[in-house]
């Protein structure tokens, strides 16, 4: 009596794998790509080649400014005039970099730039994540209105408020110092501070509440929850914010050019338009001698710190963007 | 019991305000106050430069911008034109690249790194130096690999048009790094099971793009749209921005500069409101809210 159901179930068991497999096969056959590839493998091959050709081609367009900068910066003036030479110089003119360093007065202005951008980054990461914790994890009346207001600051063009800011800083004696460039960062403002608040808030909202509740039951205050639990869980957001904030502060030209007046306080990129002038006074010769290669060497030098930072953070950065909850 | 709970709630609320405090102070000091002051300034003109003696001029500065100043309106139109042409190009192009990069391909890390690199140059002075040096003029032409013979056949006028278009595109492309990353993040956030079930129902790749991918990344499209607009209006190579800065700090007409700044700001504000209202029907939000 009992043997029949067992054998039946065995039969069923034996049947199941094949039925699943055939279903899966049917499903796979149903999908467009495989339907086409079963008809002609050529289509998918051609499609792949097409994707690679386009990507390589466009990657070239995107790498072009860097390739151009590097190769041109290593050219002698003679090579520059020679139309048969497009990319590879006949001999490497390393002295362009020497003049570039000299013309930019690299180390002085590197120090200024580094000081401004590193301090701003520290300020923005700390203050924006702090504020974002409040916006993301604590309920209080007026939260939504304040958040919308903070996002609203993103669309205020700097030109609109630059005159009053200038007057304000003049009154308190901050002109020609780095304070106007650094201090707003510590108050979750500064360059695109609102964007960073947004990034942190998005990520904080996605973290499980149980973690926080457990910590609170154990007697953690909300500051310790933020500092010891929430912040360490979000390296992606920290990396993304650090890199973007660093690059934007480093390249910023509008505010430094208004608030800084004496040359020894200029940032590195601000020296680029003064390159010839500065080389002339330093070497006592006319700028005809220095040409495009020196300018390109200097431009490259002004960007090298950012390149190094990016190379160092690149892997974490791209993972970070994918996981940083920028996705709604 | 309930009284104790209330006080706890209130404590928590207060903590919320403590967290917002740095931003609120910064906002008041570096945004709100300057913004209000600049509105006030827009109706005045600085007469004594030394100690900022102000003289009320009523609507004079706005009148000057729209009626008297021959440079303002053409500049404004050209800036708006740039934004209107560039923004859709940037959006479509960055979405296209992000979709390509989302494929399982070899060297994905390299390509992602490459497409982000121009962000490091930004729109700062380094970019200006490169553009002066003529980079961007022939980059895309080289990239696509159009042989020069083709240009010879096309004749000078037509080839000039194509050339200008391509060089404009090159500079536009370099501004897409951040947008590509945002789109990529969005694409990675779509769960694969949606595509699988659509496939079971016999949807084609094309249909899946329009019915799944596009609606699900619509919030990111909106985010990118806003970001791109704001970015293009506040770019330092933007001639309007340069003009306002020169008016304020070279010609020392600070009241007039504030007036122009406010016209500019109101314009961006209205534009974004229009964008939000117009896209409201098309943006799909999933999840709790």
Coordinates of C-alpha atoms in Angstrom, one line a residue:
Chain A
X1 CA 0.0 0.0 0.0
X2 CA 2.7 2.4 1.0
X3 CA 5.1 1.6 -1.8
X4 CA 2.9 3.2 -4.4
X5 CA 2.9 6.8 -3.1
X6 CA 6.7 6.5 -2.5
X7 CA 7.3 5.4 -6.0
X8 CA 5.0 8.1 -7.2
X9 CA 6.9 10.8 -5.2
X10 CA 10.1 9.3 -6.4
X11 CA 8.8 9.6 -9.9
X12 CA 7.9 13.2 -9.3
X13 CA 11.2 13.9 -7.8
X14 CA 12.9 12.4 -10.9
X15 CA 10.6 14.4 -13.1
X16 CA 11.1 17.8 -11.4
X17 CA 14.7 18.6 -12.4
X18 CA 14.0 18.0 -16.0
X19 CA 10.8 20.0 -15.9
X20 CA 12.6 22.9 -14.2
X21 CA 15.5 22.7 -16.7
X22 CA 13.1 22.7 -19.6
X23 CA 11.2 25.6 -18.2
X24 CA 14.4 27.5 -17.7
X25 CA 15.4 26.7 -21.2
X26 CA 12.1 27.8 -22.5
X27 CA 12.5 31.0 -20.6
X28 CA 16.0 31.6 -21.9
X29 CA 14.8 30.9 -25.4
X30 CA 12.1 33.4 -24.9
X31 CA 14.5 36.3 -24.1
X32 CA 15.2 38.5 -27.0
X33 CA 19.0 38.4 -26.9
X34 CA 19.2 34.6 -26.9
X35 CA 16.5 34.3 -29.5
X36 CA 18.6 36.4 -31.7
X37 CA 21.8 34.8 -30.8
X38 CA 20.4 31.4 -31.5
X39 CA 19.3 32.6 -34.8
X40 CA 22.6 34.3 -35.5
X41 CA 25.5 34.6 -33.2
X42 CA 26.7 37.3 -35.4
X43 CA 24.3 39.8 -34.1
X44 CA 25.6 39.6 -30.5
X45 CA 29.2 39.6 -31.7
X46 CA 28.6 42.7 -33.8
X47 CA 26.7 44.3 -30.9
X48 CA 29.6 43.7 -28.6
X49 CA 32.1 45.1 -31.1
X50 CA 29.9 48.1 -31.5
X51 CA 29.8 48.7 -27.8
X52 CA 33.6 48.4 -27.5
X53 CA 34.3 50.7 -30.5
X54 CA 32.1 53.4 -29.1
X55 CA 33.5 53.1 -25.6
X56 CA 37.1 53.2 -26.8
X57 CA 36.4 56.0 -29.1
X58 CA 34.6 58.1 -26.5
X59 CA 37.2 57.3 -23.8
X60 CA 39.8 58.7 -26.2
X61 CA 37.8 61.9 -26.4
X62 CA 37.7 62.1 -22.6
X63 CA 41.3 61.3 -22.2
X64 CA 42.4 63.7 -24.9
X65 CA 42.9 66.8 -22.7
X66 CA 45.3 64.7 -20.5
X67 CA 47.1 63.1 -23.4
X68 CA 47.4 66.5 -25.1
X69 CA 48.7 68.1 -21.9
X70 CA 51.3 65.5 -21.2
X71 CA 52.7 65.1 -24.7
X72 CA 52.7 68.8 -25.5
X73 CA 54.3 69.6 -22.2
X74 CA 57.3 67.4 -23.2
X75 CA 57.8 68.9 -26.6
X76 CA 60.6 71.2 -27.6
X77 CA 59.4 74.3 -29.5
X78 CA 61.0 72.7 -32.6
X79 CA 58.7 69.7 -32.3
X80 CA 55.7 71.9 -31.8
X81 CA 56.3 73.6 -35.2
X82 CA 56.9 70.3 -36.9
X83 CA 53.6 69.2 -38.4
X84 CA 54.7 65.6 -38.9
X85 CA 54.8 65.2 -35.2
X86 CA 51.4 64.8 -33.7
X87 CA 51.8 62.9 -30.4
X88 CA 55.3 61.6 -29.8
X89 CA 58.0 64.3 -29.4
X90 CA 61.4 63.5 -30.9
X91 CA 63.1 64.3 -27.6
X92 CA 61.7 64.9 -24.2
X93 CA 61.9 68.5 -23.0
X94 CA 61.8 68.0 -19.2
X95 CA 62.9 71.6 -18.7
X96 CA 59.3 72.7 -19.5
X97 CA 58.3 71.2 -16.2
X98 CA 61.2 73.1 -14.5
X99 CA 59.9 76.4 -16.0
X100 CA 56.4 75.4 -15.1
X101 CA 57.3 74.8 -11.5
X102 CA 59.2 78.1 -11.4
X103 CA 56.5 80.1 -13.1
X104 CA 53.8 78.8 -10.9
X105 CA 56.1 79.2 -7.8
X106 CA 54.7 75.7 -7.3
X107 CA 55.4 75.0 -3.6
X108 CA 54.2 78.3 -2.3
X109 CA 50.9 78.2 -4.1
X110 CA 50.5 74.5 -3.7
X111 CA 50.6 75.1 0.1
X112 CA 47.8 77.7 -0.2
X113 CA 45.7 75.4 -2.4
X114 CA 46.2 72.4 -0.2
X115 CA 45.5 74.3 3.0
X116 CA 42.2 75.7 1.6
X117 CA 41.0 72.5 0.0
X118 CA 42.0 70.1 2.8
X119 CA 40.4 72.3 5.5
X120 CA 37.3 72.8 3.5
X121 CA 37.0 69.1 2.8
X122 CA 37.3 68.3 6.5
X123 CA 34.8 71.0 7.3
X124 CA 32.3 69.9 4.8
X125 CA 32.5 66.2 5.5
X126 CA 32.1 66.8 9.3
X127 CA 29.5 69.4 9.2
X128 CA 27.4 68.1 6.3
X129 CA 27.3 64.6 7.7
X130 CA 26.4 66.0 11.1
X131 CA 23.5 68.1 9.7
X132 CA 22.4 65.3 7.4
X133 CA 22.1 63.0 10.5
X134 CA 19.7 65.5 11.9
X135 CA 17.7 65.7 8.7
X136 CA 17.7 61.9 8.1
X137 CA 17.3 60.3 11.5
X138 CA 15.6 62.8 13.9
X139 CA 12.0 63.9 13.6
X140 CA 11.3 67.5 14.6
X141 CA 8.7 70.1 13.5
X142 CA 9.8 72.0 10.5
X143 CA 12.2 69.4 9.3
X144 CA 10.9 69.2 5.8
X145 CA 10.7 72.9 5.3
X146 CA 14.3 73.4 6.5
X147 CA 15.5 70.6 4.3
X148 CA 13.8 72.1 1.2
X149 CA 15.3 75.4 2.2
X150 CA 18.8 73.9 2.4
X151 CA 18.4 72.3 -1.0
X152 CA 17.2 75.6 -2.3
X153 CA 20.6 77.2 -1.6
X154 CA 22.0 75.0 -4.4
X155 CA 20.4 77.2 -7.0
X156 CA 21.5 80.5 -5.7
X157 CA 24.2 81.7 -8.2
X158 CA 27.3 82.9 -6.4
X159 CA 27.2 86.2 -8.4
X160 CA 23.9 87.1 -6.6
X161 CA 25.4 87.2 -3.2
X162 CA 29.0 88.0 -3.9
X163 CA 28.8 91.8 -3.4
X164 CA 27.2 91.6 0.1
X165 CA 29.6 88.8 1.1
X166 CA 32.5 91.0 0.0
X167 CA 31.2 93.9 2.1
X168 CA 30.5 91.5 5.0
X169 CA 34.0 90.1 5.0
X170 CA 35.5 93.6 4.6
X171 CA 33.7 94.7 7.7
X172 CA 35.0 91.9 9.8
X173 CA 38.5 92.1 8.2
X174 CA 38.5 88.7 6.5
X175 CA 39.5 90.0 3.1
X176 CA 42.8 88.8 1.7
X177 CA 42.7 85.8 4.0
X178 CA 41.7 82.2 3.6
X179 CA 38.9 82.5 6.1
X180 CA 36.1 83.3 3.7
X181 CA 37.0 80.2 1.7
X182 CA 37.2 77.9 4.6
X183 CA 34.9 79.0 7.4
X184 CA 31.6 78.5 5.5
X185 CA 32.6 74.8 4.9
X186 CA 32.5 74.2 8.6
X187 CA 28.9 75.5 8.7
X188 CA 27.7 72.9 6.1
X189 CA 27.8 75.6 3.5
X190 CA 30.7 76.3 1.2
X191 CA 30.9 75.1 -2.3
X192 CA 27.8 73.0 -3.0
X193 CA 27.4 72.1 0.6
X194 CA 23.8 71.4 0.0
X195 CA 24.6 68.6 -2.4
X196 CA 26.8 66.9 0.2
X197 CA 24.0 67.2 2.8
X198 CA 21.7 65.5 0.3
X199 CA 24.2 62.7 -0.4
X200 CA 24.7 62.0 3.3
X201 CA 21.0 62.2 4.1
X202 CA 20.1 59.7 1.3
X203 CA 22.6 57.2 2.7
X204 CA 21.7 57.7 6.3
X205 CA 18.0 57.2 5.6
X206 CA 18.8 53.7 4.2
X207 CA 20.6 52.4 7.3
X208 CA 18.6 50.1 9.6
X209 CA 16.9 51.6 12.6
X210 CA 17.6 48.5 14.7
X211 CA 21.3 49.5 15.0
X212 CA 20.4 52.9 16.4
X213 CA 17.7 51.6 18.7
X214 CA 20.1 49.0 20.1
X215 CA 22.8 51.6 20.8
X216 CA 20.2 53.9 22.4
X217 CA 19.0 51.1 24.7
X218 CA 22.6 50.6 25.7
X219 CA 22.6 54.2 26.7
X220 CA 24.3 55.9 23.7
X221 CA 23.5 59.5 23.3
X222 CA 22.5 60.7 19.8
X223 CA 25.9 62.3 19.2
X224 CA 27.7 59.0 20.0
X225 CA 25.3 57.2 17.7
X226 CA 26.2 59.6 14.9
X227 CA 29.9 59.5 15.5
X228 CA 30.5 55.9 16.5
X229 CA 27.8 54.0 14.5
X230 CA 26.3 56.0 11.6
X231 CA 29.3 57.8 10.3
X232 CA 31.7 54.7 10.3
X233 CA 29.0 52.8 8.3
X234 CA 29.1 55.2 5.4
X235 CA 32.6 55.2 3.9
X236 CA 31.2 55.4 0.4
X237 CA 29.5 58.8 1.1
X238 CA 32.6 60.0 2.8
X239 CA 34.8 59.1 -0.2
X240 CA 32.4 60.6 -2.7
X241 CA 32.1 63.8 -0.7
X242 CA 35.8 64.1 -0.1
X243 CA 36.8 63.7 -3.7
X244 CA 34.1 66.0 -5.1
X245 CA 34.6 68.6 -2.5
X246 CA 38.4 68.5 -2.9
X247 CA 38.2 68.9 -6.7
X248 CA 35.7 71.7 -6.6
X249 CA 37.5 73.6 -3.9
X250 CA 40.9 73.1 -5.7
X251 CA 39.6 74.3 -9.0
X252 CA 37.4 77.1 -7.7
X253 CA 38.4 80.4 -9.1
X254 CA 35.5 82.7 -8.6
X255 CA 35.6 83.2 -4.9
X256 CA 39.4 83.1 -4.4
X257 CA 39.8 85.6 -7.1
X258 CA 37.6 88.0 -5.3
X259 CA 38.6 87.4 -1.7
X260 CA 42.4 87.0 -2.2
X261 CA 44.3 90.1 -3.4
X262 CA 47.9 89.6 -2.6
X263 CA 49.8 87.2 -4.9
X264 CA 51.5 85.2 -2.2
X265 CA 48.1 84.0 -1.0
X266 CA 46.8 82.9 -4.4
X267 CA 45.8 79.3 -5.1
X268 CA 47.7 77.2 -7.6
X269 CA 45.2 77.4 -10.5
X270 CA 45.0 81.2 -10.0
X271 CA 48.7 81.4 -11.0
X272 CA 48.1 79.9 -14.5
X273 CA 47.1 83.2 -16.2
X274 CA 50.1 84.9 -14.6
X275 CA 52.6 82.3 -15.8
X276 CA 54.3 84.4 -18.4
X277 CA 54.5 87.5 -16.3
X278 CA 55.9 85.5 -13.4
X279 CA 58.5 83.8 -15.6
X280 CA 59.5 87.1 -17.1
X281 CA 60.3 88.6 -13.8
X282 CA 62.0 85.5 -12.5
X283 CA 64.3 84.9 -15.5
X284 CA 64.5 88.4 -16.8
X285 CA 64.0 87.3 -20.4
X286 CA 61.0 87.8 -22.7
X287 CA 58.2 85.3 -22.7
X288 CA 58.7 84.4 -26.4
X289 CA 61.1 81.8 -25.2
X290 CA 58.5 80.0 -23.2
X291 CA 55.6 78.8 -25.3
X292 CA 52.7 76.4 -25.3
X293 CA 54.7 73.4 -23.9
X294 CA 55.5 75.4 -20.7
X295 CA 51.9 76.5 -20.3
X296 CA 50.8 72.9 -20.7
X297 CA 53.4 71.7 -18.3
X298 CA 52.2 74.3 -15.8
X299 CA 48.5 73.4 -16.4
X300 CA 49.4 69.7 -15.8
X301 CA 51.3 70.6 -12.6
X302 CA 48.3 72.5 -11.3
X303 CA 46.2 69.4 -11.8
X304 CA 48.6 66.7 -10.7
X305 CA 47.6 66.8 -7.0
X306 CA 44.0 66.1 -8.0
X307 CA 45.1 63.3 -10.3
X308 CA 47.0 61.7 -7.5
X309 CA 44.1 62.0 -5.1
X310 CA 41.8 60.5 -7.7
X311 CA 44.1 57.6 -8.5
X312 CA 44.3 56.9 -4.8
X313 CA 40.5 57.1 -4.2
X314 CA 39.3 55.9 -7.6
X315 CA 38.2 52.4 -6.8
X316 CA 36.4 53.3 -3.6
X317 CA 34.9 56.3 -5.3
X318 CA 33.2 54.4 -8.1
X319 CA 31.9 51.8 -5.7
X320 CA 30.9 54.6 -3.4
X321 CA 28.8 56.3 -6.0
X322 CA 27.0 53.0 -6.7
X323 CA 26.2 52.3 -3.1
X324 CA 25.9 55.8 -1.8
X325 CA 22.2 55.8 -2.0
X326 CA 22.2 58.6 -4.5
X327 CA 19.5 56.4 -5.9
X328 CA 16.2 57.4 -4.6
Chain B
X1 CA 4.1 57.7 32.1
X2 CA 2.9 59.7 29.2
X3 CA 4.4 62.9 30.6
X4 CA 7.8 61.3 30.8
X5 CA 7.5 60.1 27.2
X6 CA 6.6 63.5 26.0
X7 CA 9.6 65.0 27.6
X8 CA 11.7 62.3 25.9
X9 CA 10.2 63.2 22.6
X10 CA 10.8 66.8 23.3
X11 CA 14.4 66.0 24.1
X12 CA 14.8 64.2 20.8
X13 CA 13.2 67.2 19.0
X14 CA 15.7 69.5 20.6
X15 CA 18.5 67.2 19.6
X16 CA 17.2 67.6 16.0
X17 CA 17.6 71.3 16.2
X18 CA 21.1 71.0 17.6
X19 CA 22.0 68.9 14.6
X20 CA 20.6 71.4 12.2
X21 CA 22.2 74.3 14.0
X22 CA 25.5 74.5 12.2
X23 CA 23.7 74.6 8.9
X24 CA 21.2 77.1 10.1
X25 CA 23.9 79.5 11.4
X26 CA 25.9 79.1 8.2
X27 CA 22.8 79.6 6.1
X28 CA 21.9 82.8 8.0
X29 CA 25.4 84.2 7.9
X30 CA 26.6 83.2 4.4
X31 CA 23.3 82.9 2.4
X32 CA 20.2 84.5 3.9
X33 CA 21.8 87.7 5.1
X34 CA 23.8 88.3 1.9
X35 CA 20.8 87.5 -0.2
X36 CA 18.5 90.0 1.6
X37 CA 21.3 92.6 1.7
X38 CA 21.9 92.1 -2.0
X39 CA 18.2 92.6 -2.7
X40 CA 18.3 95.8 -0.8
X41 CA 21.5 96.8 -2.6
X42 CA 19.8 96.1 -5.9
X43 CA 17.6 99.2 -5.3
X44 CA 20.6 101.3 -4.4
X45 CA 23.9 102.5 -5.9
X46 CA 27.2 102.8 -4.1
X47 CA 28.3 106.4 -4.4
X48 CA 31.2 106.6 -2.0
X49 CA 33.4 103.6 -2.6
X50 CA 35.6 104.1 0.5
X51 CA 32.8 103.7 3.0
X52 CA 30.0 102.3 0.9
X53 CA 27.7 105.3 0.9
X54 CA 24.5 104.2 -0.6
X55 CA 22.0 106.2 -2.6
X56 CA 18.5 104.8 -3.3
X57 CA 17.7 104.6 -7.0
X58 CA 14.4 102.7 -6.9
X59 CA 14.0 100.4 -9.9
X60 CA 16.8 102.2 -11.7
X61 CA 19.2 99.2 -11.7
X62 CA 16.6 96.9 -13.2
X63 CA 15.6 99.6 -15.7
X64 CA 19.3 99.9 -16.6
X65 CA 19.7 96.2 -17.2
X66 CA 16.7 95.8 -19.5
X67 CA 16.5 99.2 -21.2
X68 CA 19.8 101.1 -21.0
X69 CA 22.5 98.5 -20.9
X70 CA 23.1 97.2 -24.5
X71 CA 25.2 94.3 -23.3
X72 CA 23.0 92.7 -20.7
X73 CA 20.2 91.2 -22.8
X74 CA 22.4 89.8 -25.6
X75 CA 24.6 88.2 -22.9
X76 CA 21.7 86.9 -21.1
X77 CA 20.2 85.4 -24.2
X78 CA 23.5 83.7 -25.2
X79 CA 23.9 82.2 -21.7
X80 CA 20.3 80.9 -21.8
X81 CA 20.9 79.6 -25.3
X82 CA 24.0 77.7 -24.2
X83 CA 22.1 76.1 -21.4
X84 CA 19.1 75.2 -23.5
X85 CA 21.3 73.5 -26.1
X86 CA 23.8 71.9 -23.8
X87 CA 21.5 70.5 -21.1
X88 CA 19.6 67.9 -23.3
X89 CA 22.8 67.0 -25.0
X90 CA 24.5 66.3 -21.7
X91 CA 21.5 64.3 -20.3
X92 CA 21.1 62.1 -23.4
X93 CA 24.8 61.6 -23.8
X94 CA 25.5 60.8 -20.2
X95 CA 22.6 58.3 -20.0
X96 CA 23.9 56.7 -23.2
X97 CA 27.4 56.3 -21.7
X98 CA 26.0 55.1 -18.4
X99 CA 24.0 52.4 -20.1
X100 CA 27.0 51.2 -22.1
X101 CA 29.1 51.2 -18.9
X102 CA 26.5 49.1 -17.2
X103 CA 27.1 46.2 -19.5
X104 CA 29.3 43.4 -18.4
X105 CA 32.4 44.4 -20.4
X106 CA 36.1 44.0 -20.0
X107 CA 38.0 47.0 -18.6
X108 CA 34.9 48.5 -17.1
X109 CA 37.0 50.1 -14.3
X110 CA 39.2 51.7 -16.8
X111 CA 36.3 53.2 -18.8
X112 CA 34.6 54.5 -15.7
X113 CA 37.8 56.1 -14.6
X114 CA 38.3 57.6 -18.0
X115 CA 34.9 59.2 -18.2
X116 CA 35.2 60.8 -14.9
X117 CA 38.7 62.3 -15.5
X118 CA 37.5 65.6 -17.1
X119 CA 35.7 66.4 -13.9
X120 CA 39.1 66.9 -12.3
X121 CA 39.8 69.7 -14.8
X122 CA 36.4 71.0 -14.1
X123 CA 35.5 74.3 -15.6
X124 CA 38.3 76.1 -13.9
X125 CA 41.3 77.9 -15.2
X126 CA 43.0 74.7 -16.3
X127 CA 40.1 74.2 -18.7
X128 CA 40.5 77.7 -19.9
X129 CA 44.2 77.2 -20.6
X130 CA 43.3 74.0 -22.6
X131 CA 40.6 75.7 -24.6
X132 CA 43.0 78.6 -25.4
X133 CA 45.5 76.1 -26.6
X134 CA 42.9 74.8 -29.0
X135 CA 42.1 71.5 -27.3
X136 CA 38.5 70.7 -27.9
X137 CA 38.5 72.2 -31.4
X138 CA 39.5 69.0 -33.1
X139 CA 39.2 66.4 -30.4
X140 CA 35.9 64.8 -31.4
X141 CA 36.8 65.1 -35.1
X142 CA 39.9 63.0 -34.3
X143 CA 38.0 60.8 -32.0
X144 CA 35.4 59.8 -34.5
X145 CA 38.2 59.6 -37.0
X146 CA 36.8 61.7 -39.8
X147 CA 39.4 61.7 -42.5
X148 CA 40.4 65.2 -43.6
X149 CA 39.5 64.2 -47.2
X150 CA 35.9 64.1 -46.2
X151 CA 36.1 67.7 -45.1
X152 CA 37.8 68.6 -48.4
X153 CA 34.8 67.1 -50.3
X154 CA 32.2 68.8 -48.2
X155 CA 33.3 72.3 -49.1
X156 CA 34.4 75.0 -46.7
X157 CA 31.1 76.3 -45.4
X158 CA 29.5 73.0 -44.6
X159 CA 32.6 71.5 -43.1
X160 CA 33.0 74.5 -40.9
X161 CA 29.5 73.9 -39.6
X162 CA 30.2 70.3 -38.9
X163 CA 33.5 71.2 -37.3
X164 CA 31.9 73.8 -35.0
X165 CA 29.2 71.4 -34.0
X166 CA 31.7 68.7 -33.2
X167 CA 34.0 71.0 -31.2
X168 CA 31.0 72.2 -29.2
X169 CA 30.0 68.6 -28.5
X170 CA 33.5 67.9 -27.3
X171 CA 33.4 70.6 -24.6
X172 CA 29.8 69.5 -23.7
X173 CA 31.0 65.9 -23.3
X174 CA 33.7 66.8 -20.9
X175 CA 31.0 68.2 -18.6
X176 CA 29.2 64.9 -18.2
X177 CA 31.4 63.1 -15.7
X178 CA 29.2 63.7 -12.6
X179 CA 26.0 63.0 -14.6
X180 CA 27.4 59.7 -15.9
X181 CA 28.2 58.6 -12.3
X182 CA 24.7 59.5 -11.1
X183 CA 23.1 57.6 -13.9
X184 CA 25.3 54.7 -13.3
X185 CA 24.3 54.7 -9.6
X186 CA 20.7 54.8 -10.7
X187 CA 21.0 52.0 -13.2
X188 CA 22.7 49.8 -10.6
X189 CA 19.8 50.4 -8.2
X190 CA 17.2 48.8 -10.5
X191 CA 16.7 45.2 -9.4
X192 CA 17.4 42.6 -12.1
X193 CA 14.3 40.6 -11.2
X194 CA 12.2 43.3 -12.9
X195 CA 14.0 42.7 -16.2
X196 CA 13.8 38.9 -15.7
X197 CA 10.0 39.0 -15.2
X198 CA 9.6 41.3 -18.1
X199 CA 11.6 38.9 -20.2
X200 CA 9.3 36.1 -19.2
X201 CA 6.4 38.1 -20.5
X202 CA 8.2 38.4 -23.8
X203 CA 9.3 42.0 -23.6
X204 CA 12.0 43.2 -26.0
X205 CA 15.1 45.1 -24.9
X206 CA 13.7 48.2 -26.5
X207 CA 10.4 47.9 -24.6
X208 CA 12.3 47.2 -21.4
X209 CA 14.3 50.4 -21.8
X210 CA 11.1 52.5 -22.2
X211 CA 8.9 50.7 -19.7
X212 CA 11.4 49.8 -16.9
X213 CA 14.7 51.6 -17.1
X214 CA 13.5 55.1 -18.0
X215 CA 10.6 55.3 -15.4
X216 CA 12.8 53.9 -12.7
X217 CA 15.7 56.3 -13.2
X218 CA 13.3 59.3 -13.8
X219 CA 14.1 60.8 -10.3
X220 CA 17.8 60.7 -11.3
X221 CA 17.0 62.3 -14.7
X222 CA 15.3 65.1 -12.8
X223 CA 18.3 65.4 -10.4
X224 CA 20.7 65.5 -13.3
X225 CA 18.5 68.0 -15.1
X226 CA 18.5 70.4 -12.2
X227 CA 22.2 69.8 -11.5
X228 CA 23.1 70.4 -15.2
X229 CA 21.0 73.6 -15.4
X230 CA 22.5 75.0 -12.2
X231 CA 26.0 74.0 -13.2
X232 CA 25.7 75.6 -16.6
X233 CA 24.3 78.9 -15.1
X234 CA 27.0 79.2 -12.5
X235 CA 30.0 78.0 -14.7
X236 CA 32.9 80.4 -14.4
X237 CA 33.4 80.5 -18.1
X238 CA 29.8 81.7 -18.3
X239 CA 30.0 85.2 -19.7
X240 CA 27.1 86.5 -17.7
X241 CA 29.0 85.6 -14.5
X242 CA 32.1 87.3 -15.7
X243 CA 30.2 90.4 -16.7
X244 CA 28.5 90.7 -13.3
X245 CA 31.8 90.2 -11.5
X246 CA 33.5 92.9 -13.7
X247 CA 30.6 95.3 -13.1
X248 CA 30.9 94.9 -9.3
X249 CA 34.7 94.8 -8.9
X250 CA 36.2 96.6 -11.9
X251 CA 33.6 99.2 -12.6
X252 CA 32.6 99.3 -8.9
X253 CA 28.8 99.5 -9.7
X254 CA 27.9 97.2 -6.9
X255 CA 24.2 98.1 -6.8
X256 CA 23.8 97.4 -10.5
X257 CA 25.7 94.1 -10.2
X258 CA 23.4 93.1 -7.4
X259 CA 20.4 94.0 -9.6
X260 CA 21.7 91.8 -12.4
X261 CA 22.5 89.0 -9.9
X262 CA 18.9 89.1 -8.8
X263 CA 17.5 89.1 -12.3
X264 CA 19.7 86.1 -12.9
X265 CA 18.6 84.3 -9.8
X266 CA 14.9 84.9 -10.3
X267 CA 15.3 83.5 -13.8
X268 CA 16.9 80.3 -12.6
X269 CA 14.4 80.0 -9.9
X270 CA 11.4 80.4 -12.3
X271 CA 13.1 78.0 -14.7
X272 CA 13.5 75.3 -12.1
X273 CA 9.8 75.7 -10.9
X274 CA 8.8 75.2 -14.5
X275 CA 11.0 72.1 -14.8
X276 CA 9.5 70.7 -11.6
X277 CA 5.9 71.3 -12.6
X278 CA 6.5 70.1 -16.1
X279 CA 8.2 66.8 -15.1
X280 CA 6.0 66.0 -12.1
X281 CA 3.8 63.7 -14.2
X282 CA 6.8 61.8 -15.6
X283 CA 8.8 61.2 -12.5
X284 CA 8.1 57.9 -10.8
X285 CA 9.0 57.5 -7.2
X286 CA 9.2 54.0 -5.8
X287 CA 9.5 53.0 -2.2
X288 CA 7.8 54.2 0.9
X289 CA 7.2 57.8 0.1

